[in-house]
CSV table of C-alpha atoms in Angstrom, one decimal:
chain,number,residue,atom,x,y,z
A,1,UNK,CA,-43.0,-28.2,2.2
A,2,UNK,CA,-41.3,-24.8,2.2
A,3,UNK,CA,-41.7,-24.5,6.0
A,4,UNK,CA,-40.1,-27.9,6.5
A,5,UNK,CA,-37.2,-26.9,4.3
A,6,UNK,CA,-36.9,-23.6,6.2
A,7,UNK,CA,-36.8,-25.5,9.5
A,8,UNK,CA,-34.1,-27.8,8.2
A,9,UNK,CA,-31.9,-24.8,7.6
A,10,UNK,CA,-31.7,-24.1,11.3
A,11,UNK,CA,-28.2,-25.3,12.2
A,12,UNK,CA,-27.8,-23.1,15.3
A,13,UNK,CA,-27.6,-26.1,17.7
A,14,UNK,CA,-25.0,-27.8,15.5
A,15,UNK,CA,-22.9,-24.7,15.2
A,16,UNK,CA,-23.2,-23.8,18.8
A,17,UNK,CA,-23.5,-27.2,20.6
A,18,UNK,CA,-24.0,-27.4,24.3
A,19,UNK,CA,-21.1,-28.3,26.6
A,20,UNK,CA,-20.1,-32.0,26.6
A,21,UNK,CA,-21.4,-32.5,30.1
A,22,UNK,CA,-24.9,-31.1,29.4
A,23,UNK,CA,-27.2,-33.9,28.5
A,24,UNK,CA,-30.6,-32.1,29.1
A,25,UNK,CA,-30.4,-29.4,26.5
A,26,UNK,CA,-32.2,-27.4,23.7
A,27,UNK,CA,-32.8,-29.3,20.5
A,28,UNK,CA,-33.3,-28.1,16.9
A,29,UNK,CA,-37.1,-28.1,17.4
A,30,UNK,CA,-36.9,-25.7,20.4
A,31,UNK,CA,-34.4,-23.5,18.6
A,32,UNK,CA,-36.8,-23.2,15.6
A,33,UNK,CA,-39.6,-22.0,17.8
A,34,UNK,CA,-37.3,-19.5,19.4
A,35,UNK,CA,-36.3,-18.2,16.0
A,36,UNK,CA,-40.0,-17.6,15.3
A,37,UNK,CA,-40.4,-15.6,18.5
A,38,UNK,CA,-37.2,-13.7,17.6
A,39,UNK,CA,-38.8,-12.8,14.3
A,40,UNK,CA,-42.0,-11.4,15.9
A,41,UNK,CA,-39.9,-9.3,18.3
A,42,UNK,CA,-37.8,-8.1,15.4
A,43,UNK,CA,-40.7,-7.0,13.3
A,44,UNK,CA,-42.3,-5.1,16.2
A,45,UNK,CA,-38.9,-3.5,16.9
A,46,UNK,CA,-38.5,-2.3,13.3
A,47,UNK,CA,-42.1,-1.1,13.1
A,48,UNK,CA,-41.9,1.0,16.3
A,49,UNK,CA,-38.5,2.3,15.2
A,50,UNK,CA,-40.1,3.7,12.0
A,51,UNK,CA,-43.0,5.2,14.0
A,52,UNK,CA,-40.7,6.8,16.5
A,53,UNK,CA,-38.6,8.4,13.7
A,54,UNK,CA,-41.6,9.7,11.9
A,55,UNK,CA,-43.2,11.3,15.0
A,56,UNK,CA,-42.6,15.0,15.5
A,57,UNK,CA,-41.2,16.1,18.8
A,58,UNK,CA,-42.7,19.6,18.5
A,59,UNK,CA,-46.2,18.4,17.8
A,60,UNK,CA,-46.3,15.5,20.2
A,61,UNK,CA,-43.1,15.2,22.2
A,62,UNK,CA,-44.7,13.3,25.1
A,63,UNK,CA,-46.3,10.8,22.7
A,64,UNK,CA,-42.9,10.3,21.0
A,65,UNK,CA,-41.4,9.6,24.4
A,66,UNK,CA,-44.1,6.9,25.0
A,67,UNK,CA,-43.2,5.2,21.8
A,68,UNK,CA,-39.8,4.4,23.2
A,69,UNK,CA,-41.4,1.9,25.5
A,70,UNK,CA,-42.4,-0.8,22.9
A,71,UNK,CA,-39.4,0.1,20.9
A,72,UNK,CA,-37.0,-0.6,23.7
A,73,UNK,CA,-38.8,-3.7,25.1
A,74,UNK,CA,-39.0,-5.3,21.7
A,75,UNK,CA,-35.3,-4.4,20.9
A,76,UNK,CA,-34.1,-6.0,24.1
A,77,UNK,CA,-36.1,-9.1,23.6
A,78,UNK,CA,-35.0,-9.3,20.0
A,79,UNK,CA,-31.4,-9.4,21.2
A,80,UNK,CA,-32.2,-11.8,24.0
A,81,UNK,CA,-34.1,-14.3,21.7
A,82,UNK,CA,-31.4,-14.1,19.1
A,83,UNK,CA,-29.0,-15.4,21.8
A,84,UNK,CA,-31.5,-17.9,23.1
A,85,UNK,CA,-32.3,-19.3,19.6
A,86,UNK,CA,-28.6,-19.5,18.8
A,87,UNK,CA,-28.1,-21.8,21.7
A,88,UNK,CA,-25.8,-19.2,23.4
A,89,UNK,CA,-25.9,-17.5,26.8
A,90,UNK,CA,-26.3,-20.7,28.8
A,91,UNK,CA,-24.5,-22.8,31.3
A,92,UNK,CA,-25.0,-26.3,32.8
A,93,UNK,CA,-26.3,-27.0,36.3
A,94,UNK,CA,-26.7,-30.5,37.8
A,95,UNK,CA,-30.4,-31.2,38.4
A,96,UNK,CA,-31.9,-31.7,41.8
A,97,UNK,CA,-34.8,-33.7,40.5
A,98,UNK,CA,-34.8,-36.3,37.8
A,99,UNK,CA,-38.2,-36.0,36.3
A,100,UNK,CA,-37.0,-35.0,32.8
A,101,UNK,CA,-33.7,-36.9,33.0
A,102,UNK,CA,-30.6,-37.2,35.1
A,103,UNK,CA,-27.4,-35.3,34.8
A,104,UNK,CA,-26.8,-31.7,33.9
A,105,UNK,CA,-29.5,-29.3,32.6
A,106,UNK,CA,-28.9,-26.4,30.3
A,107,UNK,CA,-29.8,-23.0,31.9
A,108,UNK,CA,-30.2,-20.0,29.7
A,109,UNK,CA,-29.3,-16.9,31.7
A,110,UNK,CA,-29.6,-14.7,28.7
A,111,UNK,CA,-33.4,-14.5,29.0
A,112,UNK,CA,-33.2,-13.3,32.6
A,113,UNK,CA,-31.0,-10.4,31.4
A,114,UNK,CA,-33.6,-9.5,28.8
A,115,UNK,CA,-36.3,-9.5,31.5
A,116,UNK,CA,-34.2,-7.4,33.8
A,117,UNK,CA,-33.9,-4.7,31.2
A,118,UNK,CA,-37.4,-4.8,29.6
A,119,UNK,CA,-39.7,-5.5,32.5
A,120,UNK,CA,-39.4,-2.0,34.1
A,121,UNK,CA,-40.7,-0.4,30.9
A,122,UNK,CA,-43.7,-2.7,30.9
A,123,UNK,CA,-44.5,-1.4,34.4
A,124,UNK,CA,-44.0,2.2,33.1
A,125,UNK,CA,-46.7,1.8,30.4
A,126,UNK,CA,-48.9,0.2,33.1
A,127,UNK,CA,-48.4,3.3,35.2
A,128,UNK,CA,-49.4,5.7,32.4
A,129,UNK,CA,-52.4,3.5,31.5
A,130,UNK,CA,-53.8,3.5,35.1
A,131,UNK,CA,-53.1,7.3,35.6
A,132,UNK,CA,-55.0,8.9,32.7
A,133,UNK,CA,-56.2,11.8,34.8
A,134,UNK,CA,-53.4,13.6,36.7
A,135,UNK,CA,-54.1,17.3,36.2
A,136,UNK,CA,-53.8,19.2,39.5
A,137,UNK,CA,-55.7,22.3,40.5
A,138,UNK,CA,-52.7,24.0,42.3
A,139,UNK,CA,-49.0,23.8,42.2
A,140,UNK,CA,-48.6,22.0,45.6
A,141,UNK,CA,-51.0,19.3,44.5
A,142,UNK,CA,-49.1,19.1,41.2
A,143,UNK,CA,-45.8,18.3,42.8
A,144,UNK,CA,-47.3,15.9,45.3
A,145,UNK,CA,-48.9,14.0,42.5
A,146,UNK,CA,-45.6,13.8,40.6
A,147,UNK,CA,-43.7,12.6,43.7
A,148,UNK,CA,-46.4,9.9,44.3
A,149,UNK,CA,-46.3,8.8,40.7
A,150,UNK,CA,-42.5,8.6,40.7
A,151,UNK,CA,-42.1,6.9,44.0
A,152,UNK,CA,-44.8,4.3,43.2
A,153,UNK,CA,-43.1,3.5,39.8
A,154,UNK,CA,-39.6,3.3,41.4
A,155,UNK,CA,-40.9,0.9,44.0
A,156,UNK,CA,-42.4,-1.3,41.4
A,157,UNK,CA,-39.1,-1.2,39.4
A,158,UNK,CA,-37.1,-2.4,42.4
A,159,UNK,CA,-39.5,-5.2,43.3
A,160,UNK,CA,-39.7,-6.6,39.8
A,161,UNK,CA,-35.9,-6.5,39.5
A,162,UNK,CA,-35.7,-8.5,42.8
A,163,UNK,CA,-38.1,-11.0,41.2
A,164,UNK,CA,-36.0,-11.5,38.1
A,165,UNK,CA,-32.7,-11.7,40.0
A,166,UNK,CA,-34.1,-14.2,42.5
A,167,UNK,CA,-35.2,-16.5,39.6
A,168,UNK,CA,-31.8,-16.1,37.9
A,169,UNK,CA,-29.8,-16.9,41.1
A,170,UNK,CA,-32.1,-19.8,42.0
A,171,UNK,CA,-31.7,-21.3,38.5
A,172,UNK,CA,-27.9,-21.3,38.9
A,173,UNK,CA,-27.9,-23.1,42.2
A,174,UNK,CA,-27.7,-26.9,42.3
A,175,UNK,CA,-28.9,-27.6,45.8
A,176,UNK,CA,-32.4,-27.2,47.3
A,177,UNK,CA,-31.4,-23.7,48.5
A,178,UNK,CA,-32.6,-22.5,45.1
A,179,UNK,CA,-36.2,-22.7,46.4
A,180,UNK,CA,-35.3,-20.0,49.0
A,181,UNK,CA,-34.5,-17.6,46.2
A,182,UNK,CA,-37.6,-18.8,44.4
A,183,UNK,CA,-39.7,-17.8,47.5
A,184,UNK,CA,-38.0,-14.4,47.7
A,185,UNK,CA,-38.9,-13.9,44.0
A,186,UNK,CA,-42.5,-14.9,44.4
A,187,UNK,CA,-43.0,-12.5,47.3
A,188,UNK,CA,-41.5,-9.7,45.2
A,189,UNK,CA,-43.8,-10.5,42.3
A,190,UNK,CA,-46.8,-10.6,44.6
A,191,UNK,CA,-45.8,-7.2,46.0
A,192,UNK,CA,-45.7,-5.8,42.4
A,193,UNK,CA,-49.1,-7.4,41.6
A,194,UNK,CA,-50.5,-5.8,44.8
A,195,UNK,CA,-49.2,-2.3,43.8
A,196,UNK,CA,-50.5,-2.6,40.3
A,197,UNK,CA,-53.9,-3.8,41.6
A,198,UNK,CA,-54.1,-0.7,43.8
A,199,UNK,CA,-53.5,1.5,40.8
A,200,UNK,CA,-56.2,-0.5,38.9
A,201,UNK,CA,-58.7,-0.1,41.8
A,202,UNK,CA,-58.3,3.7,41.7
A,203,UNK,CA,-58.2,3.8,37.9
A,204,UNK,CA,-61.5,1.9,37.6
A,205,UNK,CA,-63.1,4.5,39.9
A,206,UNK,CA,-62.0,7.5,37.8
A,207,UNK,CA,-64.4,9.1,35.4
A,208,UNK,CA,-61.6,9.4,32.8
A,209,UNK,CA,-60.1,6.0,32.3
A,210,UNK,CA,-59.2,3.3,29.7
A,211,UNK,CA,-61.4,0.3,30.5
A,212,UNK,CA,-59.9,-1.8,27.8
A,213,UNK,CA,-56.4,-0.9,29.0
A,214,UNK,CA,-57.3,-1.8,32.6
A,215,UNK,CA,-58.6,-5.2,31.5
A,216,UNK,CA,-55.4,-5.8,29.5
A,217,UNK,CA,-53.4,-5.2,32.7
A,218,UNK,CA,-55.5,-7.7,34.6
A,219,UNK,CA,-54.7,-10.2,31.8
A,220,UNK,CA,-51.0,-9.3,32.2
A,221,UNK,CA,-51.2,-10.1,35.9
A,222,UNK,CA,-52.5,-13.6,35.1
A,223,UNK,CA,-49.6,-14.0,32.7
A,224,UNK,CA,-47.1,-12.9,35.4
A,225,UNK,CA,-48.4,-15.6,37.7
A,226,UNK,CA,-47.4,-18.2,35.1
A,227,UNK,CA,-43.7,-17.2,35.1
A,228,UNK,CA,-42.8,-18.8,38.5
A,229,UNK,CA,-44.9,-21.8,37.5
A,230,UNK,CA,-42.8,-22.2,34.4
A,231,UNK,CA,-39.6,-21.7,36.4
A,232,UNK,CA,-40.7,-24.4,38.9
A,233,UNK,CA,-41.4,-26.9,36.0
A,234,UNK,CA,-38.1,-26.2,34.2
A,235,UNK,CA,-35.1,-24.7,35.9
A,236,UNK,CA,-36.4,-25.5,39.4
A,237,UNK,CA,-38.1,-28.9,39.3
A,238,UNK,CA,-36.7,-30.3,36.0
A,239,UNK,CA,-40.2,-31.6,35.1
A,240,UNK,CA,-40.3,-30.4,31.4
A,241,UNK,CA,-37.6,-30.6,28.7
A,242,UNK,CA,-35.7,-27.4,27.6
A,243,UNK,CA,-37.7,-27.4,24.4
A,244,UNK,CA,-41.0,-27.3,26.3
A,245,UNK,CA,-39.5,-24.6,28.5
A,246,UNK,CA,-38.6,-22.6,25.4
A,247,UNK,CA,-42.2,-22.8,24.1
A,248,UNK,CA,-43.7,-21.9,27.6
A,249,UNK,CA,-41.4,-18.9,28.2
A,250,UNK,CA,-41.7,-17.8,24.5
A,251,UNK,CA,-45.5,-17.5,24.7
A,252,UNK,CA,-45.3,-15.6,28.0
A,253,UNK,CA,-42.7,-13.3,26.7
A,254,UNK,CA,-44.5,-12.6,23.4
A,255,UNK,CA,-47.5,-11.6,25.4
A,256,UNK,CA,-45.8,-9.7,28.2
A,257,UNK,CA,-43.0,-7.9,26.3
A,258,UNK,CA,-44.4,-7.8,22.7
A,259,UNK,CA,-48.2,-7.7,22.5
A,260,UNK,CA,-49.2,-5.9,25.7
A,261,UNK,CA,-46.7,-3.0,25.7
A,262,UNK,CA,-47.6,-2.3,22.0
A,263,UNK,CA,-51.3,-2.2,22.6
A,264,UNK,CA,-51.1,-0.3,25.9
A,265,UNK,CA,-48.7,2.2,24.5
A,266,UNK,CA,-51.1,3.2,21.8
A,267,UNK,CA,-53.9,3.4,24.4
A,268,UNK,CA,-51.6,5.6,26.5
A,269,UNK,CA,-50.8,7.8,23.5
A,270,UNK,CA,-54.5,8.5,23.0
A,271,UNK,CA,-55.4,9.0,26.7
A,272,UNK,CA,-52.3,10.4,28.4
A,273,UNK,CA,-52.9,13.5,30.5
A,274,UNK,CA,-50.6,15.9,28.5
A,275,UNK,CA,-51.8,18.9,30.5
A,276,UNK,CA,-50.3,17.4,33.7
A,277,UNK,CA,-46.8,17.0,32.2
A,278,UNK,CA,-47.1,20.4,30.5
A,279,UNK,CA,-47.9,22.1,33.8
A,280,UNK,CA,-45.1,20.1,35.4
A,281,UNK,CA,-42.6,21.4,32.9
A,282,UNK,CA,-43.7,25.0,33.3
A,283,UNK,CA,-43.7,24.8,37.1
A,284,UNK,CA,-40.1,25.8,37.6
A,285,UNK,CA,-40.3,28.7,35.2
A,286,UNK,CA,-43.4,30.1,37.0
A,287,UNK,CA,-41.5,29.9,40.3
A,288,UNK,CA,-38.7,32.1,38.9
A,289,UNK,CA,-41.1,34.9,37.8
A,290,UNK,CA,-41.5,36.7,41.2
A,291,UNK,CA,-37.7,36.8,41.7
A,292,UNK,CA,-37.2,38.3,38.3
A,293,UNK,CA,-39.9,41.0,38.9
A,294,UNK,CA,-38.2,41.9,42.2
A,295,UNK,CA,-34.9,42.3,40.5
A,296,UNK,CA,-36.5,44.7,38.0
A,297,UNK,CA,-38.1,46.7,40.8
A,298,UNK,CA,-34.9,47.3,42.7
A,299,UNK,CA,-32.8,48.4,39.7
A,300,UNK,CA,-30.9,51.6,40.8
A,301,UNK,CA,-31.6,54.9,38.9
A,302,UNK,CA,-28.9,56.8,37.1
A,303,UNK,CA,-28.2,60.4,38.0
A,304,UNK,CA,-30.7,62.7,36.3
A,305,UNK,CA,-33.5,60.2,36.0
A,306,UNK,CA,-36.9,61.3,37.3
A,307,UNK,CA,-38.4,59.1,40.0
A,308,UNK,CA,-42.0,58.2,39.5
A,309,UNK,CA,-43.8,59.0,42.8
A,310,UNK,CA,-46.9,57.3,44.0
A,311,UNK,CA,-50.3,58.9,43.3
A,312,UNK,CA,-50.9,62.0,45.5
A,313,UNK,CA,-47.2,62.6,46.2
A,314,UNK,CA,-45.3,65.3,44.2
A,315,UNK,CA,-42.4,64.2,42.1
A,316,UNK,CA,-38.9,65.2,43.4
A,317,UNK,CA,-36.1,66.0,41.0
A,318,UNK,CA,-32.5,64.9,41.7
A,319,UNK,CA,-30.4,67.4,43.6
A,320,UNK,CA,-28.0,67.7,40.6
A,321,UNK,CA,-30.7,69.2,38.5
A,322,UNK,CA,-31.7,71.8,41.1
């Protein structure tokens, strides 16, 4: 009874109604589900905010940096779902297909903005999870490993952003040309999945690895495949109503941006190769040592100082003292 009364208090759709020409739109039921998803993201955001503030930088600076991943992803999705549940951040696009009705469909671009900001950090925690053993034996190998790690992560960032932008642009196009952008996005997603799968392959062969973390990433890949399917059924093909779309995307987002980053971050905090990053931080300072020693060796002597001669060679006094 209390839940029914609580649901009845949701007046977001009435306060922020869709435009008059939009006849396929979110209803109170879909908005109520989105508020529930917003609450989950909000609780996770606050919890990680407390954990981040209570973690000491001096004792575990790297682990504190890792905690920013679930903190930021949940914060971004909290804002995105507040907008989504409030029936804001949307526009109307005439439908190409009439499965779920004819006319103009409500398209929520706010969720794509949330994906654009949060998805790269999901990939970052995947990278840390699949690279639990990075320590190099020499400085050259240390730098090459860092460059390989950074370039691989940067490539994944760009590809996933292409995927998100392709779905966003395609959703805002009325004609069948939207499926061209959908195709670009699917290929970008498949490229990201391939790169993550390569990391998984090498990670599973390592002696030091997180088996549970790797299986969670495999599960995440399955979730990723469902995103273009949901897009094809909603913004693309107009097969399901916006309420069903909200439930579909909400479940995927709670898993992809809420649950998985939280679990994988704590796995990474326990298994991260801190020695690798510590050596990387000291690399520049070790490089400067020989130059400093050379500078000390070539310091000119003042008049009257006694030069220290090598073994077997008699010391010579300055001419001023003779």
